[in-house]
Amino acid sequence: MAELIIITALLPLTALMLVTQTNPYHALVIRGILGAIAALVYALFGAADVALTEALVGTMLSITLYAVAVRSSMSFRLGVLEPGDEVLPEAIATALRQGLQRHHLRLERVGYGSEEALEGAIARQEVHAIFQSSAPATVADAQDRSAQTSAASHPPQLHIRLPRLHSLLQGELSPELAHLKLYES
Amino acid sequence: MNWILVAMIIALCIPIYEAWQDEDIWQKMLAFGSIATKTSIMILVISVLRDDWMIGVVGVLILSVGNAGLMLLAHVLRRLNQL
């Protein structure tokens, strides 16, 4: 009888472990552990059908579906220019990735062919932010040399569409690395 | 024969502690796999102790199919950093 009580006590113990997790992926793994313990407790009390359902649906199916949902929703989509030297510098990408990781978000780069396509993407809400490495294209077209000097003095700009993401990233990126701006359509 | 069950409960506490204190996701997955197998073996032991074939069949099913969830989750987590 004593072991019955100990096994049953494992269920609230793992449930408590589950609700104290902050990382969603860790919580999914602990949910799997909770499901396994729950299946054991149900089988112990003679409810074999409930145990089987908990193991197959409650653990296997729900964890897989939630993992896919969390993976596709908790990402920061950043629009960048695709070709050549205009891509995201590694220092900024690393700083962004570290800042986002603190909030369990993932950095996802979306490439676009031109400056107009980039602007269109943030206007159509396809991406959460766009990265512009230097001064606007009109200035760069006119005088190549002066555009380069202005790029050296002005840091690259990160236009963020959502105010919450903007406030989260405010302290993470140093101002000389990239300038954060809230996008207004 | 109940001492077998008590020994298994003590063995079950080791991966639970590991899953609780380790921050690495793969260590947590290892602990999850360990717990999933241990609990289904415990269901099998209970079925033998009670001579209940219905619980025994469920234990075999959980033991063979239960780890598929672990595999699916591992594949999703492995491809997390590749995107």
PDB file of C-alpha atoms in Angstrom:
ATOM      1  CA  MET A   1       0.000   0.000   0.000  1.00  0.00           C
ATOM      2  CA  ALA A   2       2.897   2.336   0.783  1.00  0.00           C
ATOM      3  CA  GLU A   3       4.307   2.145  -2.743  1.00  0.00           C
ATOM      4  CA  LEU A   4       0.856   3.027  -4.105  1.00  0.00           C
ATOM      5  CA  ILE A   5       0.977   6.304  -2.195  1.00  0.00           C
ATOM      6  CA  ILE A   6       4.555   7.065  -3.299  1.00  0.00           C
ATOM      7  CA  ILE A   7       3.762   6.473  -6.994  1.00  0.00           C
ATOM      8  CA  THR A   8       0.638   8.637  -6.750  1.00  0.00           C
ATOM      9  CA  ALA A   9       2.679  11.383  -5.055  1.00  0.00           C
ATOM     10  CA  LEU A  10       4.942  11.525  -8.133  1.00  0.00           C
ATOM     11  CA  LEU A  11       2.034  12.928 -10.173  1.00  0.00           C
ATOM     12  CA  PRO A  12       1.666  16.281  -8.318  1.00  0.00           C
ATOM     13  CA  LEU A  13       5.469  16.439  -8.053  1.00  0.00           C
ATOM     14  CA  THR A  14       5.953  16.347 -11.833  1.00  0.00           C
ATOM     15  CA  ALA A  15       2.946  18.643 -12.316  1.00  0.00           C
ATOM     16  CA  LEU A  16       4.665  21.180 -10.057  1.00  0.00           C
ATOM     17  CA  MET A  17       7.851  20.772 -12.098  1.00  0.00           C
ATOM     18  CA  LEU A  18       5.857  21.441 -15.263  1.00  0.00           C
ATOM     19  CA  VAL A  19       4.232  24.679 -14.114  1.00  0.00           C
ATOM     20  CA  THR A  20       7.532  26.155 -12.898  1.00  0.00           C
ATOM     21  CA  GLN A  21       9.194  25.914 -16.337  1.00  0.00           C
ATOM     22  CA  THR A  22       9.730  29.139 -18.267  1.00  0.00           C
ATOM     23  CA  ASN A  23      11.205  27.786 -21.510  1.00  0.00           C
ATOM     24  CA  PRO A  24       8.365  26.374 -23.661  1.00  0.00           C
ATOM     25  CA  TYR A  25      10.505  23.550 -25.064  1.00  0.00           C
ATOM     26  CA  HIS A  26      11.581  22.441 -21.598  1.00  0.00           C
ATOM     27  CA  ALA A  27       7.937  22.538 -20.545  1.00  0.00           C
ATOM     28  CA  LEU A  28       7.052  20.223 -23.464  1.00  0.00           C
ATOM     29  CA  VAL A  29       9.617  17.643 -22.367  1.00  0.00           C
ATOM     30  CA  ILE A  30       8.384  17.829 -18.755  1.00  0.00           C
ATOM     31  CA  ARG A  31       4.828  17.415 -20.086  1.00  0.00           C
ATOM     32  CA  GLY A  32       6.010  14.124 -21.621  1.00  0.00           C
ATOM     33  CA  ILE A  33       7.345  13.032 -18.236  1.00  0.00           C
ATOM     34  CA  LEU A  34       4.040  14.011 -16.601  1.00  0.00           C
ATOM     35  CA  GLY A  35       2.177  11.946 -19.216  1.00  0.00           C
ATOM     36  CA  ALA A  36       4.329   8.876 -18.559  1.00  0.00           C
ATOM     37  CA  ILE A  37       3.807   9.146 -14.782  1.00  0.00           C
ATOM     38  CA  ALA A  38       0.077   9.737 -15.290  1.00  0.00           C
ATOM     39  CA  ALA A  39      -0.188   6.604 -17.477  1.00  0.00           C
ATOM     40  CA  LEU A  40       1.553   4.639 -14.708  1.00  0.00           C
ATOM     41  CA  VAL A  41      -0.839   5.942 -12.040  1.00  0.00           C
ATOM     42  CA  TYR A  42      -3.908   5.179 -14.179  1.00  0.00           C
ATOM     43  CA  ALA A  43      -2.665   1.632 -14.841  1.00  0.00           C
ATOM     44  CA  LEU A  44      -1.938   1.220 -11.132  1.00  0.00           C
ATOM     45  CA  PHE A  45      -5.562   1.982 -10.280  1.00  0.00           C
ATOM     46  CA  GLY A  46      -6.806  -0.445 -12.906  1.00  0.00           C
ATOM     47  CA  ALA A  47      -7.884   2.041 -15.596  1.00  0.00           C
ATOM     48  CA  ALA A  48      -5.980   0.463 -18.473  1.00  0.00           C
ATOM     49  CA  ASP A  49      -7.960   2.236 -21.200  1.00  0.00           C
ATOM     50  CA  VAL A  50      -7.337   5.662 -19.675  1.00  0.00           C
ATOM     51  CA  ALA A  51      -3.619   4.869 -19.368  1.00  0.00           C
ATOM     52  CA  LEU A  52      -3.415   3.884 -23.033  1.00  0.00           C
ATOM     53  CA  THR A  53      -5.229   7.042 -24.138  1.00  0.00           C
ATOM     54  CA  GLU A  54      -2.985   9.226 -21.950  1.00  0.00           C
ATOM     55  CA  ALA A  55       0.157   7.679 -23.435  1.00  0.00           C
ATOM     56  CA  LEU A  56      -0.942   7.861 -27.080  1.00  0.00           C
ATOM     57  CA  VAL A  57      -2.989  11.070 -27.281  1.00  0.00           C
ATOM     58  CA  GLY A  58      -1.996  13.031 -24.170  1.00  0.00           C
ATOM     59  CA  THR A  59       1.714  12.459 -24.498  1.00  0.00           C
ATOM     60  CA  MET A  60       2.668  11.567 -28.073  1.00  0.00           C
ATOM     61  CA  LEU A  61       0.177  13.524 -30.177  1.00  0.00           C
ATOM     62  CA  SER A  62      -0.214  16.640 -28.027  1.00  0.00           C
ATOM     63  CA  ILE A  63       3.540  17.089 -27.500  1.00  0.00           C
ATOM     64  CA  THR A  64       4.270  16.781 -31.215  1.00  0.00           C
ATOM     65  CA  LEU A  65       1.524  19.207 -32.198  1.00  0.00           C
ATOM     66  CA  TYR A  66       2.582  21.694 -29.520  1.00  0.00           C
ATOM     67  CA  ALA A  67       6.245  21.441 -30.543  1.00  0.00           C
ATOM     68  CA  VAL A  68       5.339  22.310 -34.134  1.00  0.00           C
ATOM     69  CA  ALA A  69       3.079  25.156 -32.964  1.00  0.00           C
ATOM     70  CA  VAL A  70       5.686  26.640 -30.617  1.00  0.00           C
ATOM     71  CA  ARG A  71       8.411  26.340 -33.231  1.00  0.00           C
ATOM     72  CA  SER A  72       6.426  28.144 -35.892  1.00  0.00           C
ATOM     73  CA  SER A  73       4.980  30.860 -33.656  1.00  0.00           C
ATOM     74  CA  MET A  74       7.892  31.840 -31.404  1.00  0.00           C
ATOM     75  CA  SER A  75      10.150  33.243 -34.107  1.00  0.00           C
ATOM     76  CA  PHE A  76      11.316  36.734 -34.976  1.00  0.00           C
ATOM     77  CA  ARG A  77      11.088  37.138 -38.762  1.00  0.00           C
ATOM     78  CA  LEU A  78      13.703  39.596 -39.970  1.00  0.00           C
ATOM     79  CA  GLY A  79      13.635  40.778 -43.583  1.00  0.00           C
ATOM     80  CA  VAL A  80      17.095  41.306 -45.126  1.00  0.00           C
ATOM     81  CA  LEU A  81      18.382  42.111 -48.600  1.00  0.00           C
ATOM     82  CA  GLU A  82      19.427  38.885 -50.286  1.00  0.00           C
ATOM     83  CA  PRO A  83      22.429  39.330 -52.584  1.00  0.00           C
ATOM     84  CA  GLY A  84      26.083  40.092 -52.042  1.00  0.00           C
ATOM     85  CA  ASP A  85      27.514  42.390 -49.382  1.00  0.00           C
ATOM     86  CA  GLU A  86      24.147  43.728 -48.201  1.00  0.00           C
ATOM     87  CA  VAL A  87      23.459  40.765 -45.927  1.00  0.00           C
ATOM     88  CA  LEU A  88      23.142  40.950 -42.150  1.00  0.00           C
ATOM     89  CA  PRO A  89      26.576  41.356 -40.456  1.00  0.00           C
ATOM     90  CA  GLU A  90      27.492  38.500 -38.156  1.00  0.00           C
ATOM     91  CA  ALA A  91      28.006  40.767 -35.104  1.00  0.00           C
ATOM     92  CA  ILE A  92      24.454  42.122 -35.323  1.00  0.00           C
ATOM     93  CA  ALA A  93      23.008  38.668 -35.993  1.00  0.00           C
ATOM     94  CA  THR A  94      24.773  37.258 -32.927  1.00  0.00           C
ATOM     95  CA  ALA A  95      23.656  40.140 -30.701  1.00  0.00           C
ATOM     96  CA  LEU A  96      20.070  39.801 -31.963  1.00  0.00           C
ATOM     97  CA  ARG A  97      20.062  36.036 -31.505  1.00  0.00           C
ATOM     98  CA  GLN A  98      21.326  36.357 -27.933  1.00  0.00           C
ATOM     99  CA  GLY A  99      18.789  39.052 -27.095  1.00  0.00           C
ATOM    100  CA  LEU A 100      15.931  37.015 -28.552  1.00  0.00           C
ATOM    101  CA  GLN A 101      17.068  33.811 -26.880  1.00  0.00           C
ATOM    102  CA  ARG A 102      16.541  35.440 -23.503  1.00  0.00           C
ATOM    103  CA  HIS A 103      12.840  35.572 -24.348  1.00  0.00           C
ATOM    104  CA  HIS A 104      12.881  32.083 -25.935  1.00  0.00           C
ATOM    105  CA  LEU A 105      12.445  33.511 -29.429  1.00  0.00           C
ATOM    106  CA  ARG A 106      14.226  32.354 -32.561  1.00  0.00           C
ATOM    107  CA  LEU A 107      15.757  34.531 -35.313  1.00  0.00           C
ATOM    108  CA  GLU A 108      14.482  33.707 -38.792  1.00  0.00           C
ATOM    109  CA  ARG A 109      15.955  35.528 -41.807  1.00  0.00           C
ATOM    110  CA  VAL A 110      13.762  36.196 -44.815  1.00  0.00           C
ATOM    111  CA  GLY A 111      15.606  37.312 -47.938  1.00  0.00           C
ATOM    112  CA  TYR A 112      14.274  39.911 -50.400  1.00  0.00           C
ATOM    113  CA  GLY A 113      15.700  40.981 -53.732  1.00  0.00           C
ATOM    114  CA  SER A 114      15.351  44.752 -53.537  1.00  0.00           C
ATOM    115  CA  GLU A 115      14.803  47.663 -51.154  1.00  0.00           C
ATOM    116  CA  GLU A 116      11.226  48.080 -52.438  1.00  0.00           C
ATOM    117  CA  ALA A 117      10.395  44.446 -51.810  1.00  0.00           C
ATOM    118  CA  LEU A 118      11.745  44.835 -48.266  1.00  0.00           C
ATOM    119  CA  GLU A 119       9.565  47.882 -47.624  1.00  0.00           C
ATOM    120  CA  GLY A 120       6.580  46.079 -49.130  1.00  0.00           C
ATOM    121  CA  ALA A 121       7.126  43.048 -46.921  1.00  0.00           C
ATOM    122  CA  ILE A 122       6.960  45.038 -43.674  1.00  0.00           C
ATOM    123  CA  ALA A 123       3.966  47.022 -44.970  1.00  0.00           C
ATOM    124  CA  ARG A 124       2.136  43.747 -45.774  1.00  0.00           C
ATOM    125  CA  GLN A 125       3.071  42.399 -42.295  1.00  0.00           C
ATOM    126  CA  GLU A 126       5.029  39.473 -43.757  1.00  0.00           C
ATOM    127  CA  VAL A 127       7.986  40.111 -41.445  1.00  0.00           C
ATOM    128  CA  HIS A 128       8.333  41.517 -37.924  1.00  0.00           C
ATOM    129  CA  ALA A 129      11.301  43.740 -38.773  1.00  0.00           C
ATOM    130  CA  ILE A 130      13.524  44.745 -41.666  1.00  0.00           C
ATOM    131  CA  PHE A 131      17.240  45.413 -41.672  1.00  0.00           C
ATOM    132  CA  GLN A 132      18.617  48.333 -43.704  1.00  0.00           C
ATOM    133  CA  SER A 133      22.384  48.392 -43.769  1.00  0.00           C
ATOM    134  CA  SER A 134      22.996  51.999 -44.868  1.00  0.00           C
ATOM    135  CA  ALA A 135      21.364  55.250 -45.985  1.00  0.00           C
ATOM    136  CA  PRO A 136      18.316  55.061 -48.319  1.00  0.00           C
ATOM    137  CA  ALA A 137      18.893  53.779 -51.839  1.00  0.00           C
ATOM    138  CA  THR A 138      18.299  57.142 -53.514  1.00  0.00           C
ATOM    139  CA  VAL A 139      21.348  58.620 -51.838  1.00  0.00           C
ATOM    140  CA  ALA A 140      23.460  55.545 -52.547  1.00  0.00           C
ATOM    141  CA  ASP A 141      22.578  55.639 -56.252  1.00  0.00           C
ATOM    142  CA  ALA A 142      23.543  59.271 -56.686  1.00  0.00           C
ATOM    143  CA  GLN A 143      26.978  59.336 -55.131  1.00  0.00           C
ATOM    144  CA  ASP A 144      28.603  56.046 -54.353  1.00  0.00           C
ATOM    145  CA  ARG A 145      31.492  57.547 -52.420  1.00  0.00           C
ATOM    146  CA  SER A 146      29.465  59.859 -50.231  1.00  0.00           C
ATOM    147  CA  ALA A 147      27.012  57.032 -49.528  1.00  0.00           C
ATOM    148  CA  GLN A 148      29.844  54.906 -48.229  1.00  0.00           C
ATOM    149  CA  THR A 149      31.073  57.627 -45.885  1.00  0.00           C
ATOM    150  CA  SER A 150      27.551  58.214 -44.618  1.00  0.00           C
ATOM    151  CA  ALA A 151      27.190  54.468 -44.020  1.00  0.00           C
ATOM    152  CA  ALA A 152      30.313  54.563 -41.890  1.00  0.00           C
ATOM    153  CA  SER A 153      29.021  57.437 -39.741  1.00  0.00           C
ATOM    154  CA  HIS A 154      25.397  56.237 -39.539  1.00  0.00           C
ATOM    155  CA  PRO A 155      24.805  52.819 -38.006  1.00  0.00           C
ATOM    156  CA  PRO A 156      22.537  50.380 -39.892  1.00  0.00           C
ATOM    157  CA  GLN A 157      18.840  50.622 -39.078  1.00  0.00           C
ATOM    158  CA  LEU A 158      16.467  47.994 -37.774  1.00  0.00           C
ATOM    159  CA  HIS A 159      12.821  48.880 -38.412  1.00  0.00           C
ATOM    160  CA  ILE A 160      10.571  46.889 -36.064  1.00  0.00           C
ATOM    161  CA  ARG A 161       6.841  46.707 -36.730  1.00  0.00           C
ATOM    162  CA  LEU A 162       5.611  45.586 -33.293  1.00  0.00           C
ATOM    163  CA  PRO A 163       6.011  47.901 -30.261  1.00  0.00           C
ATOM    164  CA  ARG A 164       6.409  44.949 -27.856  1.00  0.00           C
ATOM    165  CA  LEU A 165       9.329  43.478 -29.846  1.00  0.00           C
ATOM    166  CA  HIS A 166      10.829  46.965 -30.089  1.00  0.00           C
ATOM    167  CA  SER A 167      10.766  47.406 -26.310  1.00  0.00           C
ATOM    168  CA  LEU A 168      12.161  43.885 -25.765  1.00  0.00           C
ATOM    169  CA  LEU A 169      15.116  44.512 -28.065  1.00  0.00           C
ATOM    170  CA  GLN A 170      15.757  48.057 -26.837  1.00  0.00           C
ATOM    171  CA  GLY A 171      18.350  47.077 -24.257  1.00  0.00           C
ATOM    172  CA  GLU A 172      19.843  44.168 -26.189  1.00  0.00           C
ATOM    173  CA  LEU A 173      21.471  45.943 -29.160  1.00  0.00           C
ATOM    174  CA  SER A 174      24.126  48.605 -28.586  1.00  0.00           C
ATOM    175  CA  PRO A 175      23.375  51.876 -30.439  1.00  0.00           C
ATOM    176  CA  GLU A 176      26.594  51.865 -32.510  1.00  0.00           C
ATOM    177  CA  LEU A 177      25.842  48.343 -33.755  1.00  0.00           C
ATOM    178  CA  ALA A 178      22.370  49.094 -35.112  1.00  0.00           C
ATOM    179  CA  HIS A 179      19.767  51.785 -34.636  1.00  0.00           C
ATOM    180  CA  LEU A 180      16.359  50.519 -33.570  1.00  0.00           C
ATOM    181  CA  LYS A 181      13.314  52.279 -34.993  1.00  0.00           C
ATOM    182  CA  LEU A 182       9.630  51.598 -34.638  1.00  0.00           C
ATOM    183  CA  TYR A 183       8.101  51.179 -38.078  1.00  0.00           C
ATOM    184  CA  GLU A 184       5.124  53.404 -38.860  1.00  0.00           C
ATOM    185  CA  SER A 185       3.136  52.777 -41.991  1.00  0.00           C
TER     186      SER A 185
ATOM    187  CA  MET B   1       7.492  -9.164  -4.337  1.00  0.00           C
ATOM    188  CA  ASN B   2       6.604  -5.586  -3.517  1.00  0.00           C
ATOM    189  CA  TRP B   3      10.266  -4.709  -2.879  1.00  0.00           C
ATOM    190  CA  ILE B   4      10.806  -4.836  -6.676  1.00  0.00           C
ATOM    191  CA  LEU B   5       8.257  -2.055  -7.051  1.00  0.00           C
ATOM    192  CA  VAL B   6       9.884  -0.004  -4.284  1.00  0.00           C
ATOM    193  CA  ALA B   7      13.304  -0.364  -5.949  1.00  0.00           C
ATOM    194  CA  MET B   8      11.770   0.759  -9.260  1.00  0.00           C
ATOM    195  CA  ILE B   9      10.242   3.840  -7.619  1.00  0.00           C
ATOM    196  CA  ILE B  10      13.666   4.810  -6.256  1.00  0.00           C
ATOM    197  CA  ALA B  11      15.195   4.256  -9.704  1.00  0.00           C
ATOM    198  CA  LEU B  12      12.405   6.391 -11.230  1.00  0.00           C
ATOM    199  CA  CYS B  13      13.301   9.308  -8.942  1.00  0.00           C
ATOM    200  CA  ILE B  14      16.816   9.585 -10.435  1.00  0.00           C
ATOM    201  CA  PRO B  15      15.763  10.725 -13.983  1.00  0.00           C
ATOM    202  CA  ILE B  16      13.010  12.922 -12.478  1.00  0.00           C
ATOM    203  CA  TYR B  17      15.652  14.778 -10.473  1.00  0.00           C
ATOM    204  CA  GLU B  18      17.865  14.977 -13.561  1.00  0.00           C
ATOM    205  CA  ALA B  19      15.033  16.464 -15.656  1.00  0.00           C
ATOM    206  CA  TRP B  20      14.320  18.988 -12.918  1.00  0.00           C
ATOM    207  CA  GLN B  21      17.817  20.343 -12.334  1.00  0.00           C
ATOM    208  CA  ASP B  22      19.516  20.103 -15.760  1.00  0.00           C
ATOM    209  CA  GLU B  23      18.968  23.069 -18.093  1.00  0.00           C
ATOM    210  CA  ASP B  24      20.216  21.342 -21.246  1.00  0.00           C
ATOM    211  CA  ILE B  25      17.263  20.306 -23.416  1.00  0.00           C
ATOM    212  CA  TRP B  26      18.949  17.077 -24.570  1.00  0.00           C
ATOM    213  CA  GLN B  27      19.619  15.986 -20.990  1.00  0.00           C
ATOM    214  CA  LYS B  28      15.918  16.562 -20.322  1.00  0.00           C
ATOM    215  CA  MET B  29      15.062  14.452 -23.380  1.00  0.00           C
ATOM    216  CA  LEU B  30      17.310  11.654 -22.089  1.00  0.00           C
ATOM    217  CA  ALA B  31      15.556  11.798 -18.718  1.00  0.00           C
ATOM    218  CA  PHE B  32      12.174  11.726 -20.495  1.00  0.00           C
ATOM    219  CA  GLY B  33      13.171   8.612 -22.458  1.00  0.00           C
ATOM    220  CA  SER B  34      14.386   6.961 -19.289  1.00  0.00           C
ATOM    221  CA  ILE B  35      11.167   7.771 -17.416  1.00  0.00           C
ATOM    222  CA  ALA B  36       8.944   6.659 -20.325  1.00  0.00           C
ATOM    223  CA  THR B  37      10.633   3.255 -20.433  1.00  0.00           C
ATOM    224  CA  LYS B  38      10.762   2.850 -16.647  1.00  0.00           C
ATOM    225  CA  THR B  39       7.076   3.617 -16.140  1.00  0.00           C
ATOM    226  CA  SER B  40       5.979   1.142 -18.817  1.00  0.00           C
ATOM    227  CA  ILE B  41       8.192  -1.566 -17.297  1.00  0.00           C
ATOM    228  CA  MET B  42       6.572  -0.755 -13.945  1.00  0.00           C
ATOM    229  CA  ILE B  43       3.132  -1.209 -15.524  1.00  0.00           C
ATOM    230  CA  LEU B  44       4.281  -4.632 -16.762  1.00  0.00           C
ATOM    231  CA  VAL B  45       5.530  -5.584 -13.271  1.00  0.00           C
ATOM    232  CA  ILE B  46       2.207  -4.491 -11.735  1.00  0.00           C
ATOM    233  CA  SER B  47       0.312  -6.586 -14.292  1.00  0.00           C
ATOM    234  CA  VAL B  48       2.385  -9.645 -13.388  1.00  0.00           C
ATOM    235  CA  LEU B  49       1.926  -9.038  -9.645  1.00  0.00           C
ATOM    236  CA  ARG B  50      -1.843  -8.721 -10.002  1.00  0.00           C
ATOM    237  CA  ASP B  51      -2.110 -11.362 -12.746  1.00  0.00           C
ATOM    238  CA  ASP B  52      -4.086  -8.864 -14.836  1.00  0.00           C
ATOM    239  CA  TRP B  53      -3.631  -9.376 -18.585  1.00  0.00           C
ATOM    240  CA  MET B  54      -5.493  -6.221 -19.571  1.00  0.00           C
ATOM    241  CA  ILE B  55      -2.920  -4.012 -17.815  1.00  0.00           C
ATOM    242  CA  GLY B  56      -0.165  -6.188 -19.296  1.00  0.00           C
ATOM    243  CA  VAL B  57      -1.314  -5.563 -22.865  1.00  0.00           C
ATOM    244  CA  VAL B  58      -1.531  -1.815 -22.192  1.00  0.00           C
ATOM    245  CA  GLY B  59       1.991  -1.891 -20.716  1.00  0.00           C
ATOM    246  CA  VAL B  60       3.361  -3.566 -23.827  1.00  0.00           C
ATOM    247  CA  LEU B  61       1.595  -1.032 -26.058  1.00  0.00           C
ATOM    248  CA  ILE B  62       2.912   1.946 -24.062  1.00  0.00           C
ATOM    249  CA  LEU B  63       6.403   0.447 -24.068  1.00  0.00           C
ATOM    250  CA  SER B  64       6.448  -0.060 -27.840  1.00  0.00           C
ATOM    251  CA  VAL B  65       4.554   3.005 -29.064  1.00  0.00           C
ATOM    252  CA  GLY B  66       5.277   5.523 -26.285  1.00  0.00           C
ATOM    253  CA  ASN B  67       8.809   6.273 -27.397  1.00  0.00           C
ATOM    254  CA  ALA B  68       7.554   7.391 -30.819  1.00  0.00           C
ATOM    255  CA  GLY B  69       6.589  10.699 -29.200  1.00  0.00           C
ATOM    256  CA  LEU B  70      10.147  11.115 -27.996  1.00  0.00           C
ATOM    257  CA  MET B  71      11.466  10.538 -31.525  1.00  0.00           C
ATOM    258  CA  LEU B  72       9.056  13.049 -33.090  1.00  0.00           C
ATOM    259  CA  LEU B  73       9.925  15.681 -30.468  1.00  0.00           C
ATOM    260  CA  ALA B  74      13.649  15.061 -30.966  1.00  0.00           C
ATOM    261  CA  HIS B  75      13.321  15.626 -34.722  1.00  0.00           C
ATOM    262  CA  VAL B  76      11.481  18.906 -34.203  1.00  0.00           C
ATOM    263  CA  LEU B  77      14.074  20.096 -31.658  1.00  0.00           C
ATOM    264  CA  ARG B  78      17.014  19.012 -33.816  1.00  0.00           C
ATOM    265  CA  ARG B  79      15.849  21.111 -36.752  1.00  0.00           C
ATOM    266  CA  LEU B  80      15.211  24.141 -34.516  1.00  0.00           C
ATOM    267  CA  ASN B  81      18.583  25.763 -35.179  1.00  0.00           C
ATOM    268  CA  GLN B  82      18.760  24.881 -38.867  1.00  0.00           C
ATOM    269  CA  LEU B  83      16.044  27.266 -40.004  1.00  0.00           C
TER     270      LEU B  83
END
